[in-house]
mmCIF file of C-alpha atoms in Angstrom:
data_model
loop_
_atom_site.group_PDB
_atom_site.id
_atom_site.type_symbol
_atom_site.label_atom_id
_atom_site.label_comp_id
_atom_site.label_asym_id
_atom_site.label_seq_id
_atom_site.Cartn_x
_atom_site.Cartn_y
_atom_site.Cartn_z
ATOM 1 C CA UNK A 149 188.367 122.174 157.847
ATOM 2 C CA UNK A 150 190.904 119.608 156.640
ATOM 3 C CA UNK A 151 189.876 120.155 153.047
ATOM 4 C CA UNK A 152 189.986 123.948 153.412
ATOM 5 C CA UNK A 153 193.518 123.606 154.806
ATOM 6 C CA UNK A 154 194.608 121.381 151.924
ATOM 7 C CA UNK A 155 193.101 123.838 149.472
ATOM 8 C CA UNK A 156 194.869 126.785 151.065
ATOM 9 C CA UNK A 157 198.218 124.965 150.962
ATOM 10 C CA UNK A 158 197.529 123.908 147.388
ATOM 11 C CA UNK A 159 196.704 127.475 146.318
ATOM 12 C CA UNK A 160 199.894 128.721 147.969
ATOM 13 C CA UNK A 161 202.009 126.133 146.094
ATOM 14 C CA UNK A 162 200.389 126.848 142.724
ATOM 15 C CA UNK A 163 200.687 130.621 143.232
ATOM 16 C CA UNK A 164 204.367 130.185 144.055
ATOM 17 C CA UNK A 165 204.874 128.116 140.889
ATOM 18 C CA UNK A 166 203.254 130.851 138.762
ATOM 19 C CA UNK A 167 205.237 133.628 140.400
ATOM 20 C CA UNK A 168 208.549 131.757 140.171
ATOM 21 C CA UNK A 169 208.007 131.409 136.435
ATOM 22 C CA UNK A 170 206.825 135.004 135.945
ATOM 23 C CA UNK A 171 209.021 136.914 138.374
ATOM 24 C CA UNK A 172 211.711 134.506 139.604
ATOM 25 C CA UNK A 173 212.563 133.821 143.243
ATOM 26 C CA UNK A 174 214.306 137.166 143.821
ATOM 27 C CA UNK A 175 211.286 138.971 142.357
ATOM 28 C CA UNK A 176 208.698 137.077 144.435
ATOM 29 C CA UNK A 177 207.847 138.322 147.930
ATOM 30 C CA UNK A 178 205.919 136.302 150.535
ATOM 31 C CA UNK A 179 203.290 139.024 150.311
ATOM 32 C CA UNK A 180 202.904 138.568 146.536
ATOM 33 C CA UNK A 181 202.404 134.808 147.069
ATOM 34 C CA UNK A 182 199.725 135.443 149.713
ATOM 35 C CA UNK A 183 197.941 137.947 147.465
ATOM 36 C CA UNK A 184 197.993 135.609 144.465
ATOM 37 C CA UNK A 185 196.754 132.709 146.621
ATOM 38 C CA UNK A 186 194.136 134.878 148.288
ATOM 39 C CA UNK A 187 195.346 133.774 151.704
ATOM 40 C CA UNK A 188 196.667 135.612 154.721
ATOM 41 C CA UNK A 189 200.083 135.621 156.321
ATOM 42 C CA UNK A 190 198.804 133.342 159.097
ATOM 43 C CA UNK A 191 197.693 130.671 156.630
ATOM 44 C CA UNK A 192 201.017 130.741 154.787
ATOM 45 C CA UNK A 193 203.089 130.334 157.941
ATOM 46 C CA UNK A 194 200.684 127.706 159.265
ATOM 47 C CA UNK A 195 201.349 125.487 156.234
ATOM 48 C CA UNK A 196 204.941 126.409 155.382
ATOM 49 C CA UNK A 197 207.967 127.665 157.286
ATOM 50 C CA UNK A 198 208.317 130.445 154.712
ATOM 51 C CA UNK A 199 209.116 131.408 151.138
ATOM 52 C CA UNK A 200 212.011 128.924 150.906
ATOM 53 C CA UNK A 201 209.949 125.855 151.832
ATOM 54 C CA UNK A 202 207.121 126.941 149.545
ATOM 55 C CA UNK A 203 209.548 127.504 146.674
ATOM 56 C CA UNK A 204 211.176 124.113 147.248
ATOM 57 C CA UNK A 205 207.757 122.393 147.124
ATOM 58 C CA UNK A 206 206.849 124.378 143.999
ATOM 59 C CA UNK A 207 210.153 123.652 142.231
ATOM 60 C CA UNK A 208 209.939 119.904 143.029
ATOM 61 C CA UNK A 209 206.431 119.705 141.631
ATOM 62 C CA UNK A 210 207.407 121.567 138.456
ATOM 63 C CA UNK A 211 210.449 119.301 138.059
ATOM 64 C CA UNK A 212 208.310 116.162 138.417
ATOM 65 C CA UNK A 213 205.898 117.385 135.744
ATOM 66 C CA UNK A 214 208.787 118.244 133.438
ATOM 67 C CA UNK A 215 210.279 114.752 133.791
ATOM 68 C CA UNK A 216 206.919 113.063 133.218
ATOM 69 C CA UNK A 217 206.297 115.106 130.063
ATOM 70 C CA UNK A 218 209.803 114.425 128.688
ATOM 71 C CA UNK A 219 209.433 110.725 129.478
ATOM 72 C CA UNK A 220 206.356 110.599 127.203
ATOM 73 C CA UNK A 221 208.583 111.306 124.209
ATOM 74 C CA UNK A 222 211.653 109.450 125.463
ATOM 75 C CA UNK A 223 209.805 106.168 125.938
ATOM 76 C CA UNK A 224 207.408 106.762 123.034
ATOM 77 C CA UNK A 225 207.396 104.893 119.713
ATOM 78 C CA UNK A 226 210.016 105.266 116.968
ATOM 79 C CA UNK A 227 213.750 105.151 116.420
ATOM 80 C CA UNK A 228 216.072 106.975 118.841
ATOM 81 C CA UNK A 229 216.338 109.935 116.428
ATOM 82 C CA UNK A 230 212.549 110.042 116.034
ATOM 83 C CA UNK A 231 212.109 110.127 119.824
ATOM 84 C CA UNK A 232 214.714 112.906 120.181
ATOM 85 C CA UNK A 233 212.966 114.806 117.363
ATOM 86 C CA UNK A 234 209.566 114.356 119.031
ATOM 87 C CA UNK A 235 211.012 115.705 122.278
ATOM 88 C CA UNK A 236 212.655 118.725 120.614
ATOM 89 C CA UNK A 237 209.649 119.514 118.421
ATOM 90 C CA UNK A 238 206.873 119.056 120.950
ATOM 91 C CA UNK A 239 204.718 122.083 121.694
ATOM 92 C CA UNK A 240 206.281 124.459 124.205
ATOM 93 C CA UNK A 241 205.530 127.847 125.680
ATOM 94 C CA UNK A 242 208.839 129.025 124.190
ATOM 95 C CA UNK A 243 208.623 132.689 125.178
ATOM 96 C CA UNK A 244 208.000 131.785 128.816
ATOM 97 C CA UNK A 245 211.132 129.636 128.790
ATOM 98 C CA UNK A 246 211.865 126.549 130.872
ATOM 99 C CA UNK A 247 210.473 126.856 134.417
ATOM 100 C CA UNK A 248 213.449 124.859 135.739
ATOM 101 C CA UNK A 249 216.259 126.208 133.544
ATOM 102 C CA UNK A 250 215.272 129.800 134.230
ATOM 103 C CA UNK A 251 215.939 129.328 137.935
ATOM 104 C CA UNK A 252 219.675 129.068 137.188
ATOM 105 C CA UNK A 253 219.644 132.823 136.506
ATOM 106 C CA UNK A 254 218.164 133.511 139.917
ATOM 107 C CA UNK A 255 220.997 134.493 142.277
ATOM 108 C CA UNK A 256 219.142 133.484 145.462
ATOM 109 C CA UNK A 257 218.212 130.040 144.074
ATOM 110 C CA UNK A 258 221.806 129.388 143.005
ATOM 111 C CA UNK A 259 223.140 130.547 146.382
ATOM 112 C CA UNK A 260 220.851 128.115 148.262
ATOM 113 C CA UNK A 261 221.998 124.457 147.935
ATOM 114 C CA UNK A 262 218.522 123.230 148.942
ATOM 115 C CA UNK A 263 216.807 125.149 146.123
ATOM 116 C CA UNK A 264 219.536 124.457 143.568
ATOM 117 C CA UNK A 265 219.395 120.656 144.170
ATOM 118 C CA UNK A 266 216.131 119.916 142.287
ATOM 119 C CA UNK A 267 217.273 122.150 139.396
ATOM 120 C CA UNK A 268 220.575 120.272 139.162
ATOM 121 C CA UNK A 269 218.894 116.860 139.515
ATOM 122 C CA UNK A 270 216.313 117.581 136.819
ATOM 123 C CA UNK A 271 218.776 118.837 134.207
ATOM 124 C CA UNK A 272 221.164 116.010 135.155
ATOM 125 C CA UNK A 273 218.388 113.435 134.725
ATOM 126 C CA UNK A 274 217.505 114.934 131.330
ATOM 127 C CA UNK A 275 221.108 114.706 130.138
ATOM 128 C CA UNK A 276 221.444 111.135 131.395
ATOM 129 C CA UNK A 277 218.198 110.004 129.804
ATOM 130 C CA UNK A 278 219.109 111.610 126.464
ATOM 131 C CA UNK A 279 222.631 110.131 126.587
ATOM 132 C CA UNK A 280 221.033 106.679 126.748
ATOM 133 C CA UNK A 281 218.897 107.409 123.691
ATOM 134 C CA UNK A 282 221.851 108.907 121.785
ATOM 135 C CA UNK A 283 223.875 105.748 122.603
ATOM 136 C CA UNK A 284 221.044 103.643 121.109
ATOM 137 C CA UNK A 285 221.709 105.317 117.732
ATOM 138 C CA UNK A 286 225.076 103.556 117.646
ATOM 139 C CA UNK A 287 226.906 106.849 117.006
ATOM 140 C CA UNK A 288 230.689 106.945 117.355
ATOM 141 C CA UNK A 289 230.391 110.338 119.093
ATOM 142 C CA UNK A 290 230.348 110.661 122.895
ATOM 143 C CA UNK A 291 226.669 110.221 123.938
ATOM 144 C CA UNK A 292 227.154 112.248 127.157
ATOM 145 C CA UNK A 293 228.564 115.189 125.200
ATOM 146 C CA UNK A 294 225.888 115.060 122.500
ATOM 147 C CA UNK A 295 223.185 114.841 125.188
ATOM 148 C CA UNK A 296 224.625 117.941 126.884
ATOM 149 C CA UNK A 297 224.497 119.723 123.500
ATOM 150 C CA UNK A 298 220.835 118.750 123.053
ATOM 151 C CA UNK A 299 219.781 120.041 126.475
ATOM 152 C CA UNK A 300 221.929 123.177 126.044
ATOM 153 C CA UNK A 301 220.363 123.910 122.644
ATOM 154 C CA UNK A 302 216.882 123.800 124.200
ATOM 155 C CA UNK A 303 217.844 125.958 127.163
ATOM 156 C CA UNK A 304 219.754 128.411 124.969
ATOM 157 C CA UNK A 305 216.965 128.376 122.392
ATOM 158 C CA UNK A 306 214.656 129.823 125.043
ATOM 159 C CA UNK A 307 217.228 132.560 125.706
ATOM 160 C CA UNK A 308 217.377 133.485 121.995
ATOM 161 C CA UNK A 309 213.580 133.440 121.666
ATOM 162 C CA UNK A 310 213.055 135.664 124.680
ATOM 163 C CA UNK A 311 215.691 138.126 123.449
ATOM 164 C CA UNK A 312 214.014 138.299 120.034
ATOM 165 C CA UNK A 313 210.488 138.369 121.445
ATOM 166 C CA UNK A 314 209.672 135.542 118.999
ATOM 167 C CA UNK A 315 209.888 131.724 118.996
ATOM 168 C CA UNK A 316 211.655 131.809 115.585
ATOM 169 C CA UNK A 317 215.279 131.571 116.858
ATOM 170 C CA UNK A 318 214.297 128.658 119.122
ATOM 171 C CA UNK A 319 212.899 126.808 116.111
ATOM 172 C CA UNK A 320 216.030 127.649 114.109
ATOM 173 C CA UNK A 321 218.342 126.345 116.837
ATOM 174 C CA UNK A 322 216.353 123.092 117.040
ATOM 175 C CA UNK A 323 216.377 122.731 113.226
ATOM 176 C CA UNK A 324 220.129 123.304 113.139
ATOM 177 C CA UNK A 325 220.666 120.694 115.856
ATOM 178 C CA UNK A 326 218.488 118.108 114.127
ATOM 179 C CA UNK A 327 220.290 118.718 110.825
ATOM 180 C CA UNK A 328 223.630 118.156 112.596
ATOM 181 C CA UNK A 329 222.338 115.014 114.341
ATOM 182 C CA UNK A 330 221.018 113.442 111.147
ATOM 183 C CA UNK A 331 223.728 114.730 108.800
ATOM 184 C CA UNK B 172 234.688 169.451 139.099
ATOM 185 C CA UNK B 173 234.218 168.121 135.579
ATOM 186 C CA UNK B 174 236.516 165.201 136.232
ATOM 187 C CA UNK B 175 234.843 164.385 139.550
ATOM 188 C CA UNK B 176 231.489 164.327 137.728
ATOM 189 C CA UNK B 177 232.783 162.004 135.028
ATOM 190 C CA UNK B 178 234.234 159.726 137.692
ATOM 191 C CA UNK B 179 230.963 159.618 139.606
ATOM 192 C CA UNK B 180 228.992 158.789 136.432
ATOM 193 C CA UNK B 181 231.604 156.171 135.525
ATOM 194 C CA UNK B 182 231.421 154.552 138.972
ATOM 195 C CA UNK B 183 227.625 154.467 138.740
ATOM 196 C CA UNK B 184 227.761 152.749 135.322
ATOM 197 C CA UNK B 185 230.345 150.180 136.418
ATOM 198 C CA UNK B 186 228.458 149.465 139.647
ATOM 199 C CA UNK B 187 225.269 148.936 137.630
ATOM 200 C CA UNK B 188 227.097 146.517 135.309
ATOM 201 C CA UNK B 189 228.355 144.492 138.277
ATOM 202 C CA UNK B 190 224.959 144.412 139.958
ATOM 203 C CA UNK B 191 223.090 143.498 136.763
ATOM 204 C CA UNK B 192 225.397 140.504 136.396
ATOM 205 C CA UNK B 193 225.216 139.507 140.064
ATOM 206 C CA UNK B 194 221.603 140.278 140.956
ATOM 207 C CA UNK B 195 219.784 141.045 137.688
ATOM 208 C CA UNK B 196 217.673 144.137 137.008
ATOM 209 C CA UNK B 197 214.758 143.052 139.209
ATOM 210 C CA UNK B 198 217.177 142.373 142.070
ATOM 211 C CA UNK B 199 219.021 145.705 141.779
ATOM 212 C CA UNK B 200 217.637 148.765 143.551
ATOM 213 C CA UNK B 201 218.749 152.365 142.881
ATOM 214 C CA UNK B 202 219.959 152.389 146.474
ATOM 215 C CA UNK B 203 222.169 149.314 145.922
ATOM 216 C CA UNK B 204 223.732 151.044 142.885
ATOM 217 C CA UNK B 205 224.430 154.188 144.892
ATOM 218 C CA UNK B 206 225.967 152.170 147.732
ATOM 219 C CA UNK B 207 228.191 150.155 145.385
ATOM 220 C CA UNK B 208 229.286 153.329 143.583
ATOM 221 C CA UNK B 209 229.807 155.181 146.856
ATOM 222 C CA UNK B 210 227.672 158.047 145.633
ATOM 223 C CA UNK B 211 224.518 159.704 146.890
ATOM 224 C CA UNK B 212 221.035 159.841 145.463
ATOM 225 C CA UNK B 213 221.633 163.429 144.289
ATOM 226 C CA UNK B 214 224.670 162.425 142.236
ATOM 227 C CA UNK B 215 222.826 159.520 140.599
ATOM 228 C CA UNK B 216 219.864 161.651 139.559
ATOM 229 C CA UNK B 217 222.198 164.460 138.450
ATOM 230 C CA UNK B 218 223.860 162.153 135.927
ATOM 231 C CA UNK B 219 221.007 159.803 135.008
ATOM 232 C CA UNK B 220 217.236 160.006 134.883
ATOM 233 C CA UNK B 221 217.082 156.810 136.962
ATOM 234 C CA UNK B 222 217.744 153.075 137.142
ATOM 235 C CA UNK B 223 216.439 152.492 133.595
ATOM 236 C CA UNK B 224 218.827 154.931 131.898
ATOM 237 C CA UNK B 225 221.743 153.672 133.970
ATOM 238 C CA UNK B 226 220.904 150.053 133.110
ATOM 239 C CA UNK B 227 220.596 150.911 129.414
ATOM 240 C CA UNK B 228 224.044 152.548 129.447
ATOM 241 C CA UNK B 229 225.472 149.579 131.355
ATOM 242 C CA UNK B 230 223.901 146.982 129.047
ATOM 243 C CA UNK B 231 225.100 148.805 125.900
ATOM 244 C CA UNK B 232 228.649 148.938 127.221
ATOM 245 C CA UNK B 233 228.627 145.242 128.141
ATOM 246 C CA UNK B 234 227.197 144.399 124.709
ATOM 247 C CA UNK B 235 229.930 146.390 122.935
ATOM 248 C CA UNK B 236 232.644 144.580 124.901
ATOM 249 C CA UNK B 237 231.058 141.221 124.145
ATOM 250 C CA UNK B 238 230.997 141.953 120.402
ATOM 251 C CA UNK B 239 234.595 143.171 120.389
ATOM 252 C CA UNK B 240 235.771 140.047 122.213
ATOM 253 C CA UNK B 241 233.842 137.720 119.887
ATOM 254 C CA UNK B 242 235.182 139.586 116.850
ATOM 255 C CA UNK B 243 238.746 138.763 117.966
ATOM 256 C CA UNK B 244 238.048 135.077 117.304
ATOM 257 C CA UNK B 245 235.692 135.569 114.354
ATOM 258 C CA UNK B 246 238.201 137.594 112.345
ATOM 259 C CA UNK B 247 241.227 135.747 113.728
ATOM 260 C CA UNK B 248 243.461 133.334 111.810
ATOM 261 C CA UNK B 249 242.486 129.829 110.693
ATOM 262 C CA UNK B 250 239.774 127.980 108.827
ATOM 263 C CA UNK B 251 236.109 128.733 109.570
ATOM 264 C CA UNK B 252 235.886 125.686 111.870
ATOM 265 C CA UNK B 253 239.083 126.715 113.671
ATOM 266 C CA UNK B 254 237.660 130.208 114.270
ATOM 267 C CA UNK B 255 234.362 128.778 115.564
ATOM 268 C CA UNK B 256 236.344 126.410 117.802
ATOM 269 C CA UNK B 257 238.500 129.281 119.099
ATOM 270 C CA UNK B 258 235.333 131.231 119.905
ATOM 271 C CA UNK B 259 233.645 128.313 121.681
ATOM 272 C CA UNK B 260 236.779 127.273 123.570
ATOM 273 C CA UNK B 261 238.024 130.678 124.668
ATOM 274 C CA UNK B 262 238.283 131.296 128.394
ATOM 275 C CA UNK B 263 234.989 132.269 129.986
ATOM 276 C CA UNK B 264 233.630 132.895 133.447
ATOM 277 C CA UNK B 265 231.229 130.002 132.862
ATOM 278 C CA UNK B 266 229.567 129.943 136.281
ATOM 279 C CA UNK B 267 228.733 133.645 136.079
ATOM 280 C CA UNK B 268 227.023 133.045 132.732
ATOM 281 C CA UNK B 269 226.649 135.480 129.859
ATOM 282 C CA UNK B 270 226.018 139.051 131.067
ATOM 283 C CA UNK B 271 223.762 139.679 128.045
ATOM 284 C CA UNK B 272 222.000 136.311 127.754
ATOM 285 C CA UNK B 273 221.143 136.273 131.447
ATOM 286 C CA UNK B 274 219.081 139.437 131.038
ATOM 287 C CA UNK B 275 216.509 137.450 129.025
ATOM 288 C CA UNK B 276 215.453 135.808 132.315
ATOM 289 C CA UNK B 277 214.797 139.192 133.888
ATOM 290 C CA UNK B 278 211.054 139.950 133.648
ATOM 291 C CA UNK B 279 211.477 143.732 133.886
ATOM 292 C CA UNK B 280 214.156 143.818 131.154
ATOM 293 C CA UNK B 281 211.995 141.713 128.823
ATOM 294 C CA UNK B 282 208.926 143.879 129.531
ATOM 295 C CA UNK B 283 210.830 147.071 128.594
ATOM 296 C CA UNK B 284 211.424 147.372 124.804
ATOM 297 C CA UNK B 285 214.219 149.910 125.401
ATOM 298 C CA UNK B 286 216.174 147.518 127.644
ATOM 299 C CA UNK B 287 215.420 144.422 125.555
ATOM 300 C CA UNK B 288 216.679 146.078 122.325
ATOM 301 C CA UNK B 289 220.453 145.838 122.999
ATOM 302 C CA UNK B 290 220.019 142.217 124.210
ATOM 303 C CA UNK B 291 218.175 141.312 121.012
ATOM 304 C CA UNK B 292 220.653 143.213 118.800
ATOM 305 C CA UNK B 293 223.692 141.588 120.385
ATOM 306 C CA UNK B 294 222.435 138.002 120.134
ATOM 307 C CA UNK B 295 221.123 138.747 116.623
ATOM 308 C CA UNK B 296 224.523 140.124 115.597
ATOM 309 C CA UNK B 297 226.235 137.030 117.033
ATOM 310 C CA UNK B 298 223.955 134.685 115.076
ATOM 311 C CA UNK B 299 224.452 136.670 111.861
ATOM 312 C CA UNK B 300 228.217 136.799 112.226
ATOM 313 C CA UNK B 301 228.414 133.051 112.943
ATOM 314 C CA UNK B 302 226.072 132.253 110.026
ATOM 315 C CA UNK B 303 228.582 133.961 107.714
ATOM 316 C CA UNK B 304 231.433 131.852 109.081
ATOM 317 C CA UNK B 305 229.364 128.635 108.898
ATOM 318 C CA UNK B 306 228.549 129.493 105.248
ATOM 319 C CA UNK B 307 232.303 129.816 104.553
ATOM 320 C CA UNK B 308 232.701 126.121 105.437
ATOM 321 C CA UNK B 309 230.660 125.289 102.320
ATOM 322 C CA UNK B 310 228.278 123.094 104.339
ATOM 323 C CA UNK B 311 225.038 121.978 102.734
ATOM 324 C CA UNK B 312 223.202 122.677 106.016
ATOM 325 C CA UNK B 313 221.364 125.973 106.626
ATOM 326 C CA UNK B 314 224.008 128.375 108.022
ATOM 327 C CA UNK B 315 221.378 130.473 109.869
ATOM 328 C CA UNK B 316 220.046 127.400 111.654
ATOM 329 C CA UNK B 317 223.491 126.044 112.538
ATOM 330 C CA UNK B 318 224.510 129.493 113.813
ATOM 331 C CA UNK B 319 221.416 129.588 116.046
ATOM 332 C CA UNK B 320 222.406 126.142 117.377
ATOM 333 C CA UNK B 321 225.929 127.385 118.168
ATOM 334 C CA UNK B 322 224.719 130.455 120.088
ATOM 335 C CA UNK B 323 222.018 128.388 121.833
ATOM 336 C CA UNK B 324 224.576 125.767 122.907
ATOM 337 C CA UNK B 325 226.696 128.471 124.539
ATOM 338 C CA UNK B 326 223.755 130.128 126.264
ATOM 339 C CA UNK B 327 222.307 126.793 127.373
ATOM 340 C CA UNK B 328 225.756 125.562 128.399
ATOM 341 C CA UNK B 329 225.852 128.369 130.964
ATOM 342 C CA UNK B 330 222.444 127.227 132.262
ATOM 343 C CA UNK B 331 223.693 123.631 132.694
ATOM 344 C CA UNK B 332 226.922 124.777 134.364
ATOM 345 C CA UNK B 333 225.117 127.011 136.831
ATOM 346 C CA UNK B 334 222.641 124.246 137.683
ATOM 347 C CA UNK B 335 225.503 121.806 138.320
ATOM 348 C CA UNK B 336 227.663 124.357 140.125
ATOM 349 C CA UNK B 337 230.505 123.290 137.805
ATOM 350 C CA UNK B 338 231.754 124.276 134.332
ATOM 351 C CA UNK B 339 231.865 120.572 133.294
ATOM 352 C CA UNK B 340 228.456 120.394 131.531
ATOM 353 C CA UNK B 341 229.293 123.590 129.599
ATOM 354 C CA UNK B 342 232.500 121.972 128.344
ATOM 355 C CA UNK B 343 230.578 118.785 127.467
ATOM 356 C CA UNK B 344 227.950 120.704 125.494
ATOM 357 C CA UNK B 345 230.680 122.541 123.541
ATOM 358 C CA UNK B 346 232.545 119.254 122.895
ATOM 359 C CA UNK B 347 229.349 117.628 121.673
ATOM 360 C CA UNK B 348 228.632 120.542 119.350
ATOM 361 C CA UNK B 349 232.162 120.554 117.921
ATOM 362 C CA UNK B 350 231.995 116.783 117.349
ATOM 363 C CA UNK B 351 228.696 117.258 115.469
ATOM 364 C CA UNK B 352 230.118 120.175 113.437
ATOM 365 C CA UNK B 353 233.231 118.284 112.380
ATOM 366 C CA UNK B 354 231.635 114.851 112.055
#
C-alpha cells in the first residue's frame, strides 16, 4: 500500500513536469494531470492539495536537476572560459526550450509568488554562479552584467530557435556570445 | 452600419492583441475576446472565421508595429554602435516582455504553421537588420552570429526580468552585452 501510494504520487509529479513543459501551467488542467498519471481525482487530492502544490513540487524538482546539470560544467575541468563554453555548448533539447525559463511566460505562474519563487531562485543562482566564473577570468568588465548576458543569450536563444522551428539560431547566438567573450 | 462594423472588427482585433500579451493564445478563449471587445458571438463570427484568424490579424499588426519601432533606431542618426545602443536602451515595458517573442512559449501558436510564420519572420527580420548594422562596424566577428546574440540577449533579458519581478536583470544583460560589443 505504502509503495503504491508513493508510486501514485510520483507518477502525478512526473506527469505534471511533462505537462508544464509541453503545455505550461495555464494550459494544464488537474484532469489532464490525472489522465497522464493514470490516477483518479481521489488519488490526486489524497497526495496533494491541488494543481498548485503539484506544480510547485514539479518545478522544484526540475530546478534541482537543472542546477545539478549546470554544476557539472561549472565545477568541471578547464579554464573559466572553457567551463563557460562547455556549459553553453552542452547538448540541449533546444526546441523544447528551458523548462524553468519558459515558466516566466506563464501568466498564472508569474502571478503566484509561491510558484514564481523557484523560477527566480534558479535563474538567480545561475547568474551568481556564472558571475563567479566570469570574475575568475580576470576581466575588467562587470562579472554580474556579463553573467546576465550569458544567461539571457541562452534563454533568448531558445526563443529564436522555437520561432524558427530549428536549433540553428540558438547555435548562432551562442557562437556570437563566445566570439565576444574571447575576442 | 459600415462604420459600426469596422469598429466592432477593430475592437475584436485590439482585444485579441491585449489578451495574447496578457494570457497567451492557449489562455485566451473566444468568449474572453468577445467580453473584452464588448461584442457578441455573432459579431465575432461575422467578421472573422474564429480565434485563429483573429489571432493571426492581431499578431501581424503587433509585428508590424514592432518592426516600425525598431526601424526608428536602426535607421536613426549615429554610428552603428550608437544605433544598436539606442535600440537596446530604448524604453520598454520590460516586465510585460516582448509581445512577439512570448508567443514562442505558446504551444498552440508553435504547433500552427500559420500563426508561427509572422513570429519567425519578425525575429528573422530583426536578426537580418542587426547583422547589417553589425557588419557596418567593420568587426572581424561573424555579423549574423553577433546579431543573433543581440536579439537573444533582449529576449532572454525579458525572461530574467519576469522571473525576478524587476527590470534590473534585463538592464544588466544589456549592459553586459554593450560592454562586450565595445570592449
